[in-house]
Amino acid sequence: MTQIEKAQGTDFIRTIISADIQTNKNNGRVATRFPPEPNGYLHIGHAKSICLNFGIAADFQGTCNLRFDDTNPSKEEMEYVESIQEDVRWLGFNWQDRLYYASNYFEKLYDFAIQLIQKGKAYVCSLGPDEIRAYRGTLTEPGKNSPFRDRTIEENLDLFQRMRAGEFPEGAHVLRAKIDMASPNLTLRDPALYRIRHMHHHRTGDKWCIYPMYDFAHCLSDSIEGITHSICTLEFENNRPLYDWILDQLEVPCHPQQIEFARLNLTHTVLSKRKLIQLVEQGRVSGWSDPRMPTLSGLRRRGYSPEAIRNFCERIGVAKRDSVVDMALLEHCLREDLNRTAPRVMAVLKPLKVVIENYPENQVELFDFPNHPEDPSQGTRPVPFSRELYIEQEDFMENPPKKFFRLGPGREVRLRYAYFITCREVIKDPESGTIIELRCTYDPATRGGDPPDGRKVKATLHWVSAAHAIQAEVRLYDHLLTVETEKVQEETDQDMNHTETADFTTKLNPHSLETLSSCRVEPYLAQVRPGERFQFERLGYFCADSQDFTPARPVFNRTVTLRDTWAKMQTKG
Ligand code: ATP
Ligand code: MG
């Protein structure tokens, strides 16, 4: 099977493209683009679109452009332009020399607007924004023609040129397409194509004071770049007739086909830039790269691998109907990858001191631990063992209930890869009564963790040597939202009419971050690089924080726990 044949049945978009190749549409060429607006950082929803567009280009030996849709001067910044490129590269995709900006086409777009006016297909309307809205009508009532709809071509050309020259204040005029005020599709009721904005643009500076609207700029940018398949999310379905109308009126290099797919929604988080900006601006998170954010930079800092995200995007597939994907699936894909790749190490989050009374005072043994039990190629590392150790507070109970199999008074357990120990005495703080130390003994015959007599213990605990362990900060992350979905309001109108939804910040999880500052980790973990990922045995996957980690003050993020709720749901269901 060729790669194209394989791709053909993957999803409905690839099926369409395969058919186009067979009929030699576009001379068999496939060109897609990923067109982010640089008004925020990319999130996991964008990853779906990136994987789709770049993936299709790869499957069909085509090309995929990265195009900044930077037509809105009020919200765009260089910081976003840079972070978007970094994130696409990190995900594993390469636009080669095809980095474009819609703002590079401003002159061409202006010429297209002039052409439309000359054909009598666009006019300058001088109604105010409120009047334009009132004239537009509703879903059940047709709109009314603007009193300026029948301006002569000459008058329109003159006004539009003077709009560009900066003669008018914002809101005085807009350029509108002359289509049909009675169309059942509201987007066709003489939509605005250009508006006045006396604003600085991050790339064109003060050269322009009129800016094209999304619907006008997008289809023409696609056409200028020779895009064959313009893939976007479902909320643009109603805009497709306008996309086609504009291209049909003009002498354009090509007419791309717009295809819509369902955007990704995920449980327990928000995937709207507007809401993510709100979290950043209100200081509810530490920034766009806060490990709780569903942004690609947040997921990266949290410890996600690009492989895990790409696998996730492949598994969720591409459909025509909106749905909400369970966060547990994303985490499942992450565990699959980390289980294979992450070295195992030992760390104790809430330390409880253990003194092994029969172990010689100044003795230190270096055990050689496998870095990955199933992958010997990952090698081994030395781990020191001595008389004083730390184990997890949770692994000891003074009065253990029936189902607690770990350490208790008089009980024997295995210390991972080391020895069996038995608890002999519990030392408490005389004032508070809290347990501060366990006195234990070890059985030298169990060295390596297996006794020659074959006797069994019910638990294996992780541990670190007290004298050698390094103090570390560990940040435990949990879902951003306490609820599965915060009902997302579709934002079909990109520029106005943002209907206010109930404030989603009331659903933020107050326990989404727990910081533990007196953890103890094995000495090896002081030498790792920021961003490196590990499995802390029995605790989960963690990574060295890419911003705050230093050998003197190691900081680790919990990437994900070991408990796979997705796998569980699959076996139950
Ligand atoms: P948001 O709704 O988060 O503000 P947006 O659609 O305004 O996002 P753009 O920068 O315009 O963000 O998006 C770039 C591309 O990514 C578009 O083609 C858009 O359709 C796609 N995209 C955005 N969000 C998602 C998502 N949740 N799932 C899939 N694709 C998405
Ligand atoms: Mg958008």
Short mmCIF file of C-alpha atoms in Angstrom, two decimals, residues 122-564:
data_model
loop_
_atom_site.label_atom_id
_atom_site.label_comp_id
_atom_site.label_asym_id
_atom_site.label_seq_id
_atom_site.Cartn_x
_atom_site.Cartn_y
_atom_site.Cartn_z
CA ALA A 122 -18.65 46.46 -2.45
CA TYR A 123 -19.63 49.82 -1.02
CA VAL A 124 -18.65 52.21 1.72
CA CYS A 125 -21.31 52.27 4.40
CA SER A 126 -21.50 55.16 6.83
CA LEU A 127 -23.90 53.68 9.36
CA GLY A 128 -22.56 53.44 12.90
CA PRO A 129 -21.87 50.02 14.44
CA ASP A 130 -25.20 49.99 16.31
CA GLU A 131 -27.15 50.88 13.19
CA ILE A 132 -25.35 48.24 11.17
CA ARG A 133 -26.40 45.70 13.75
CA ALA A 134 -30.00 46.92 13.76
CA TYR A 135 -30.17 46.80 9.95
CA ARG A 136 -28.80 43.29 9.85
CA GLY A 137 -32.04 41.66 10.99
CA THR A 138 -32.21 38.37 12.83
CA LEU A 139 -32.36 34.67 12.11
CA THR A 140 -36.11 34.99 11.59
CA GLU A 141 -36.28 38.46 10.03
CA PRO A 142 -34.52 39.70 6.92
CA GLY A 143 -32.21 42.69 7.18
CA LYS A 144 -32.73 46.11 5.62
CA ASN A 145 -30.59 47.67 2.96
CA SER A 146 -28.20 50.34 4.17
CA PRO A 147 -29.12 53.81 2.86
CA PHE A 148 -25.53 53.95 1.54
CA ARG A 149 -25.82 50.74 -0.47
CA ASP A 150 -26.38 52.50 -3.76
CA ARG A 151 -23.49 54.90 -3.66
CA THR A 152 -21.84 55.20 -7.06
CA ILE A 153 -18.66 53.34 -7.81
CA GLU A 154 -16.81 56.66 -8.03
CA GLU A 155 -18.09 57.79 -4.66
CA ASN A 156 -17.13 54.44 -3.11
CA LEU A 157 -13.64 54.56 -4.61
CA ASP A 158 -13.15 58.09 -3.37
CA LEU A 159 -14.35 57.31 0.15
CA PHE A 160 -12.37 54.09 0.41
CA GLN A 161 -9.19 55.82 -0.71
CA ARG A 162 -9.79 58.55 1.84
CA MET A 163 -10.41 55.90 4.51
CA ARG A 164 -6.96 54.58 3.73
CA ALA A 165 -5.51 58.09 3.75
CA GLY A 166 -6.65 58.51 7.34
CA GLU A 167 -9.23 61.20 6.79
CA PHE A 168 -11.90 59.63 9.00
CA PRO A 169 -12.18 58.60 12.61
CA GLU A 170 -12.74 54.98 13.63
CA GLY A 171 -16.30 53.83 13.04
CA ALA A 172 -17.13 56.58 10.54
CA HIS A 173 -17.23 54.19 7.59
CA VAL A 174 -16.77 50.54 6.73
CA LEU A 175 -16.35 48.82 3.42
CA ARG A 176 -19.04 46.19 2.96
CA ALA A 177 -19.67 43.46 0.43
CA LYS A 178 -22.86 43.97 -1.56
CA ILE A 179 -24.49 40.56 -1.37
CA ASP A 180 -27.98 40.10 0.02
CA MET A 181 -29.55 41.67 3.12
CA ALA A 182 -32.32 39.06 3.03
CA SER A 183 -30.05 36.02 2.91
CA PRO A 184 -31.00 33.33 5.42
CA ASN A 185 -27.28 33.11 6.14
CA LEU A 186 -26.48 36.17 8.26
CA THR A 187 -22.85 36.21 7.21
CA LEU A 188 -23.99 37.05 3.69
CA ARG A 189 -25.95 40.16 4.74
CA ASP A 190 -23.47 42.65 3.34
CA PRO A 191 -20.60 41.69 5.67
CA ALA A 192 -17.93 44.22 6.57
CA LEU A 193 -14.68 43.79 4.63
CA TYR A 194 -12.59 46.69 5.94
CA ARG A 195 -12.78 48.92 8.96
CA ILE A 196 -10.92 51.94 10.21
CA ARG A 197 -8.49 51.38 13.08
CA HIS A 198 -6.02 54.10 13.94
CA MET A 199 -3.67 51.64 15.47
CA HIS A 200 -0.08 50.56 15.31
CA HIS A 201 0.49 47.13 13.80
CA HIS A 202 3.31 44.94 15.07
CA ARG A 203 4.69 44.48 11.56
CA THR A 204 3.35 47.24 9.34
CA GLY A 205 3.72 49.97 11.95
CA ASP A 206 1.60 53.01 11.18
CA LYS A 207 1.40 52.41 7.46
CA TRP A 208 -2.24 51.39 7.59
CA CYS A 209 -5.27 52.74 9.36
CA ILE A 210 -7.76 50.45 7.63
CA TYR A 211 -7.57 46.74 8.29
CA PRO A 212 -9.25 43.86 6.44
CA MET A 213 -11.75 41.65 8.25
CA TYR A 214 -11.04 37.97 8.76
CA ASP A 215 -13.47 36.77 6.09
CA PHE A 216 -11.93 38.99 3.45
CA ALA A 217 -8.30 38.41 4.37
CA HIS A 218 -8.47 34.68 4.95
CA CYS A 219 -9.77 33.38 1.64
CA LEU A 220 -7.57 35.77 -0.33
CA SER A 221 -4.47 34.88 1.68
CA ASP A 222 -5.22 31.21 1.00
CA SER A 223 -5.58 31.96 -2.69
CA ILE A 224 -2.41 34.08 -2.88
CA GLU A 225 -0.46 31.20 -1.32
CA GLY A 226 -1.96 28.61 -3.68
CA ILE A 227 -3.59 26.66 -0.88
CA THR A 228 -5.66 23.75 -2.23
CA HIS A 229 -7.51 22.68 0.92
CA SER A 230 -8.29 25.32 3.53
CA ILE A 231 -9.07 23.34 6.66
CA CYS A 232 -10.77 25.13 9.53
CA THR A 233 -13.04 24.45 12.46
CA LEU A 234 -16.83 24.03 12.33
CA GLU A 235 -17.74 27.50 13.53
CA PHE A 236 -16.70 28.74 10.08
CA GLU A 237 -19.24 26.59 8.25
CA ASN A 238 -21.59 29.57 7.81
CA ASN A 239 -18.69 31.63 6.50
CA ARG A 240 -17.92 29.19 3.68
CA PRO A 241 -20.45 30.77 1.23
CA LEU A 242 -18.77 34.11 1.88
CA TYR A 243 -15.32 32.56 1.40
CA ASP A 244 -16.48 31.28 -1.98
CA TRP A 245 -18.38 34.45 -2.90
CA ILE A 246 -15.33 36.68 -2.47
CA LEU A 247 -13.10 34.39 -4.52
CA ASP A 248 -15.76 34.07 -7.21
CA GLN A 249 -16.01 37.85 -7.71
CA LEU A 250 -12.29 38.40 -8.15
CA GLU A 251 -9.54 37.41 -10.53
CA VAL A 252 -7.67 35.19 -8.12
CA PRO A 253 -4.78 32.78 -8.65
CA CYS A 254 -6.75 29.79 -7.34
CA HIS A 255 -9.90 28.90 -5.47
CA PRO A 256 -9.11 26.73 -2.42
CA GLN A 257 -11.73 24.43 -0.97
CA GLN A 258 -12.74 25.20 2.61
CA ILE A 259 -13.34 22.07 4.70
CA GLU A 260 -14.54 22.24 8.31
CA PHE A 261 -13.85 19.79 11.12
CA ALA A 262 -14.87 19.67 14.78
CA ARG A 263 -12.59 21.53 17.16
CA LEU A 264 -11.10 19.76 20.11
CA ASN A 265 -12.78 20.23 23.46
CA LEU A 266 -11.22 18.64 26.53
CA THR A 267 -12.69 17.98 29.95
CA HIS A 268 -11.44 19.79 33.06
CA THR A 269 -9.86 22.68 31.19
CA VAL A 270 -10.63 25.61 28.90
CA LEU A 271 -9.50 25.90 25.29
CA SER A 272 -10.39 29.42 24.40
CA LYS A 273 -7.66 31.99 24.06
CA ARG A 274 -9.92 34.63 25.52
CA LYS A 275 -10.31 32.61 28.71
CA LEU A 276 -6.67 31.64 28.85
CA ILE A 277 -5.70 35.31 28.56
CA GLN A 278 -8.03 36.03 31.43
CA LEU A 279 -6.26 33.45 33.62
CA VAL A 280 -2.90 35.01 32.79
CA GLU A 281 -4.02 38.60 33.24
CA GLN A 282 -5.82 37.97 36.51
CA GLY A 283 -2.78 36.17 37.88
CA ARG A 284 -4.70 32.94 38.43
CA VAL A 285 -1.74 31.10 36.92
CA SER A 286 1.92 32.08 36.77
CA GLY A 287 1.74 32.82 33.02
CA TRP A 288 1.10 31.20 29.64
CA SER A 289 3.57 28.42 30.47
CA ASP A 290 2.13 27.59 33.86
CA PRO A 291 2.12 23.78 33.97
CA ARG A 292 -1.63 23.82 34.63
CA MET A 293 -2.37 25.59 31.36
CA PRO A 294 -3.53 23.56 28.34
CA THR A 295 -1.13 25.63 26.23
CA LEU A 296 1.62 23.77 24.41
CA SER A 297 4.20 25.69 26.45
CA GLY A 298 2.34 24.80 29.66
CA LEU A 299 2.12 21.13 28.70
CA ARG A 300 5.81 21.16 27.75
CA ARG A 301 6.78 22.62 31.11
CA ARG A 302 4.50 20.11 32.80
CA GLY A 303 6.54 17.34 31.18
CA TYR A 304 4.44 16.34 28.18
CA SER A 305 6.42 14.99 25.24
CA PRO A 306 5.61 16.00 21.67
CA GLU A 307 5.20 12.29 20.85
CA ALA A 308 2.44 11.94 23.44
CA ILE A 309 0.56 14.92 22.04
CA ARG A 310 0.92 13.72 18.44
CA ASN A 311 -0.32 10.26 19.41
CA PHE A 312 -3.25 11.82 21.19
CA CYS A 313 -4.16 13.85 18.09
CA GLU A 314 -3.97 10.73 15.98
CA ARG A 315 -6.17 8.76 18.36
CA ILE A 316 -8.93 11.35 18.66
CA GLY A 317 -9.17 11.53 14.88
CA VAL A 318 -11.05 14.12 12.89
CA ALA A 319 -14.82 14.30 12.77
CA LYS A 320 -17.57 16.60 11.60
CA ARG A 321 -19.46 16.70 14.87
CA ASP A 322 -18.44 18.48 18.06
CA SER A 323 -17.55 16.36 21.05
CA VAL A 324 -15.68 16.61 24.31
CA VAL A 325 -12.64 14.40 24.77
CA ASP A 326 -11.82 13.11 28.23
CA MET A 327 -8.60 14.49 29.65
CA ALA A 328 -7.94 10.93 30.81
CA LEU A 329 -7.24 9.97 27.19
CA LEU A 330 -4.58 12.66 26.85
CA GLU A 331 -3.01 11.46 30.09
CA HIS A 332 -3.20 7.87 28.89
CA CYS A 333 -1.22 8.78 25.76
CA LEU A 334 1.29 10.56 27.94
CA ARG A 335 1.76 7.57 30.24
CA GLU A 336 2.17 5.26 27.25
CA ASP A 337 5.09 7.35 26.08
CA LEU A 338 6.66 8.03 29.47
CA ASN A 339 6.34 4.42 30.59
CA ARG A 340 8.54 3.52 27.64
CA THR A 341 11.03 6.34 27.88
CA ALA A 342 11.28 7.78 31.39
CA PRO A 343 14.06 6.50 33.66
CA ARG A 344 12.98 5.29 37.10
CA VAL A 345 14.36 7.09 40.12
CA MET A 346 13.49 7.36 43.82
CA ALA A 347 12.13 10.40 45.57
CA VAL A 348 10.28 10.80 48.84
CA LEU A 349 7.67 13.53 48.86
CA LYS A 350 6.76 13.55 52.56
CA PRO A 351 9.77 12.12 54.36
CA LEU A 352 9.70 9.98 57.50
CA LYS A 353 13.08 9.10 58.99
CA VAL A 354 14.04 5.44 59.41
CA VAL A 355 17.07 4.42 61.48
CA ILE A 356 18.34 0.88 60.90
CA GLU A 357 19.73 0.00 64.27
CA ASN A 358 21.76 -3.03 63.24
CA TYR A 359 23.34 -1.35 60.20
CA PRO A 360 26.92 -0.18 60.82
CA GLU A 361 27.26 3.57 61.55
CA ASN A 362 29.49 5.04 58.84
CA GLN A 363 28.86 2.35 56.26
CA VAL A 364 27.63 3.25 52.83
CA GLU A 365 26.76 0.73 50.16
CA LEU A 366 26.37 1.72 46.56
CA PHE A 367 23.68 -0.29 44.82
CA ASP A 368 23.59 -0.39 41.07
CA PHE A 369 20.01 0.30 40.07
CA PRO A 370 18.54 -0.28 36.61
CA ASN A 371 17.29 2.96 35.11
CA HIS A 372 14.49 1.14 33.34
CA PRO A 373 13.43 -2.38 34.31
CA GLU A 374 12.27 -3.26 30.79
CA ASP A 375 14.94 -1.42 28.87
CA PRO A 376 18.48 -2.46 29.84
CA SER A 377 19.87 -0.08 27.22
CA GLN A 378 19.04 2.78 29.60
CA GLY A 379 21.84 1.52 31.86
CA THR A 380 22.23 1.69 35.61
CA ARG A 381 23.14 4.28 38.21
CA PRO A 382 24.68 4.08 41.68
CA VAL A 383 22.27 4.62 44.59
CA PRO A 384 23.69 4.98 48.12
CA PHE A 385 22.25 3.05 51.08
CA SER A 386 23.12 3.83 54.70
CA ARG A 387 21.91 3.53 58.29
CA GLU A 388 19.53 6.47 58.13
CA LEU A 389 16.94 6.62 55.41
CA TYR A 390 13.74 8.39 54.48
CA ILE A 391 10.58 6.63 53.46
CA GLU A 392 7.18 8.10 52.64
CA GLN A 393 5.06 9.07 55.66
CA GLU A 394 2.11 7.42 53.92
CA ASP A 395 3.91 4.10 53.87
CA PHE A 396 3.72 3.69 57.64
CA MET A 397 0.71 3.32 59.93
CA GLU A 398 0.90 2.77 63.63
CA ASN A 399 -2.47 1.00 63.70
CA PRO A 400 -2.82 -0.31 60.19
CA PRO A 401 -6.34 -1.26 59.06
CA LYS A 402 -6.92 -4.61 57.32
CA LYS A 403 -6.11 -3.55 53.80
CA PHE A 404 -2.93 -1.63 54.63
CA PHE A 405 -0.01 -3.88 53.71
CA ARG A 406 2.87 -1.48 54.10
CA LEU A 407 5.00 -0.81 57.18
CA GLY A 408 3.62 -1.00 60.72
CA PRO A 409 5.00 -1.89 64.14
CA GLY A 410 6.58 -5.36 64.00
CA ARG A 411 6.02 -5.67 60.22
CA GLU A 412 8.56 -6.56 57.59
CA VAL A 413 8.69 -4.89 54.14
CA ARG A 414 11.13 -4.71 51.25
CA LEU A 415 13.07 -1.56 50.50
CA ARG A 416 13.20 -1.46 46.71
CA TYR A 417 16.30 -3.33 45.37
CA ALA A 418 17.97 -3.13 48.83
CA TYR A 419 16.97 -5.08 51.95
CA PHE A 420 14.05 -6.29 54.00
CA ILE A 421 13.50 -4.20 57.11
CA THR A 422 11.31 -4.72 60.18
CA CYS A 423 9.88 -1.92 62.27
CA ARG A 424 10.85 -2.23 65.94
CA GLU A 425 9.90 1.05 67.52
CA VAL A 426 7.98 4.24 66.81
CA ILE A 427 9.44 7.52 68.09
CA LYS A 428 7.06 10.44 68.61
CA ASP A 429 7.51 14.08 69.30
CA PRO A 430 6.79 14.31 73.03
CA GLU A 431 4.79 17.50 72.68
CA SER A 432 2.74 17.04 69.51
CA GLY A 433 2.61 13.26 69.49
CA THR A 434 3.44 13.12 65.77
CA ILE A 435 5.60 10.29 64.54
CA ILE A 436 9.09 11.56 63.81
CA GLU A 437 11.19 8.46 63.41
CA LEU A 438 11.03 4.69 63.04
CA ARG A 439 13.64 2.39 64.55
CA CYS A 440 14.04 -0.66 62.34
CA THR A 441 16.36 -3.60 61.77
CA TYR A 442 17.44 -5.07 58.45
CA ASP A 443 18.21 -8.60 57.36
CA PRO A 444 21.63 -8.63 55.66
CA ALA A 445 20.69 -11.90 53.92
CA THR A 446 18.07 -10.08 51.84
CA ARG A 447 20.59 -7.88 50.02
CA GLY A 448 19.28 -6.89 46.58
CA GLY A 449 15.72 -7.30 47.80
CA ASP A 450 15.34 -11.08 47.65
CA PRO A 451 15.84 -13.40 50.62
CA PRO A 452 17.48 -16.80 50.05
CA ASP A 453 14.73 -18.52 52.08
CA GLY A 454 12.10 -17.25 49.63
CA ARG A 455 9.99 -15.58 52.32
CA LYS A 456 7.51 -13.02 51.11
CA VAL A 457 6.60 -9.51 52.17
CA LYS A 458 3.46 -7.70 51.10
CA ALA A 459 5.01 -4.36 50.21
CA THR A 460 7.99 -2.81 48.49
CA LEU A 461 8.74 0.76 49.48
CA HIS A 462 10.82 3.44 47.82
CA TRP A 463 13.41 5.20 49.95
CA VAL A 464 16.41 7.51 49.90
CA SER A 465 19.52 7.61 52.05
CA ALA A 466 19.15 10.53 54.48
CA ALA A 467 22.78 11.65 54.36
CA HIS A 468 22.94 11.54 50.57
CA ALA A 469 19.49 12.70 49.58
CA ILE A 470 18.96 16.16 48.25
CA GLN A 471 16.23 18.44 49.40
CA ALA A 472 13.91 19.34 46.57
CA GLU A 473 10.69 21.17 45.86
CA VAL A 474 7.99 19.17 44.15
CA ARG A 475 4.91 20.74 42.61
CA LEU A 476 1.84 18.56 42.35
CA TYR A 477 -0.62 19.63 39.69
CA ASP A 478 -4.24 18.76 39.27
CA HIS A 479 -7.01 19.74 36.84
CA LEU A 480 -7.55 23.42 36.21
CA LEU A 481 -11.33 23.09 36.59
CA THR A 482 -13.28 21.22 39.24
CA VAL A 483 -15.99 20.38 36.71
CA GLU A 484 -15.78 18.37 33.50
CA THR A 485 -16.97 21.06 31.19
CA GLU A 486 -17.47 24.68 31.63
CA LYS A 487 -20.10 25.12 28.90
CA VAL A 488 -18.23 26.84 26.11
CA GLN A 489 -20.02 29.55 24.22
CA GLU A 490 -19.16 29.50 20.53
CA GLU A 491 -17.60 32.70 19.38
CA THR A 492 -18.78 32.90 15.84
CA ASP A 493 -18.50 36.62 15.49
CA GLN A 494 -14.82 37.27 15.81
CA ASP A 495 -14.92 40.92 16.55
CA MET A 496 -18.15 42.05 18.16
CA ASN A 497 -21.00 40.59 20.09
CA HIS A 498 -19.01 38.67 22.62
CA THR A 499 -21.87 37.34 24.65
CA GLU A 500 -20.86 37.19 28.28
CA THR A 501 -20.92 33.73 29.73
CA ALA A 502 -21.15 32.97 33.42
CA ASP A 503 -17.70 33.58 34.85
CA PHE A 504 -15.84 30.30 34.44
CA THR A 505 -13.27 31.32 37.05
CA THR A 506 -15.72 30.26 39.76
CA LYS A 507 -15.06 26.71 38.55
CA LEU A 508 -11.30 26.89 38.92
CA ASN A 509 -9.87 24.14 41.06
CA PRO A 510 -8.44 25.74 44.22
CA HIS A 511 -6.20 22.69 44.66
CA SER A 512 -4.72 22.67 41.18
CA LEU A 513 -1.27 23.30 42.65
CA GLU A 514 0.22 21.88 45.81
CA THR A 515 3.83 22.73 46.57
CA LEU A 516 5.91 20.38 48.72
CA SER A 517 9.17 21.99 49.73
CA SER A 518 10.90 19.42 51.91
CA CYS A 519 11.01 16.43 49.60
CA ARG A 520 14.12 14.28 49.43
CA VAL A 521 15.41 12.91 46.15
CA GLU A 522 18.28 10.60 45.33
CA PRO A 523 21.56 12.44 44.62
CA TYR A 524 21.49 11.57 40.92
CA LEU A 525 18.61 14.02 40.49
CA ALA A 526 20.77 17.04 41.25
CA GLN A 527 22.71 16.48 38.04
CA VAL A 528 19.84 16.27 35.59
CA ARG A 529 18.96 18.87 33.00
CA PRO A 530 15.90 21.13 33.23
CA GLY A 531 13.04 19.53 31.32
CA GLU A 532 14.26 15.94 31.83
CA ARG A 533 11.49 13.46 32.65
CA PHE A 534 11.44 10.61 35.16
CA GLN A 535 9.24 8.15 36.87
CA PHE A 536 9.50 8.65 40.62
CA GLU A 537 8.94 5.05 41.63
CA ARG A 538 5.42 4.43 42.91
CA LEU A 539 4.54 8.14 42.69
CA GLY A 540 4.13 9.12 39.08
CA TYR A 541 5.96 10.84 36.25
CA PHE A 542 7.85 14.03 37.04
CA CYS A 543 10.12 16.43 35.22
CA ALA A 544 12.79 18.88 36.26
CA ASP A 545 11.17 22.29 35.98
CA SER A 546 12.49 24.08 32.92
CA GLN A 547 12.44 27.50 34.56
CA ASP A 548 13.20 27.03 38.24
CA PHE A 549 15.37 23.91 38.46
CA THR A 550 18.98 24.37 39.60
CA PRO A 551 21.32 21.71 41.03
CA ALA A 552 21.39 23.68 44.29
CA ARG A 553 17.62 23.94 44.42
CA PRO A 554 16.04 21.16 42.40
CA VAL A 555 12.40 21.73 41.47
CA PHE A 556 10.26 19.01 39.94
CA ASN A 557 6.78 19.07 38.44
CA ARG A 558 4.46 16.15 38.65
CA THR A 559 3.56 15.48 35.03
CA VAL A 560 0.95 12.81 35.69
CA THR A 561 0.16 10.19 38.30
CA LEU A 562 0.58 6.47 37.62
CA ARG A 563 -3.11 5.70 37.92
CA ASP A 564 -4.54 5.28 34.44
#
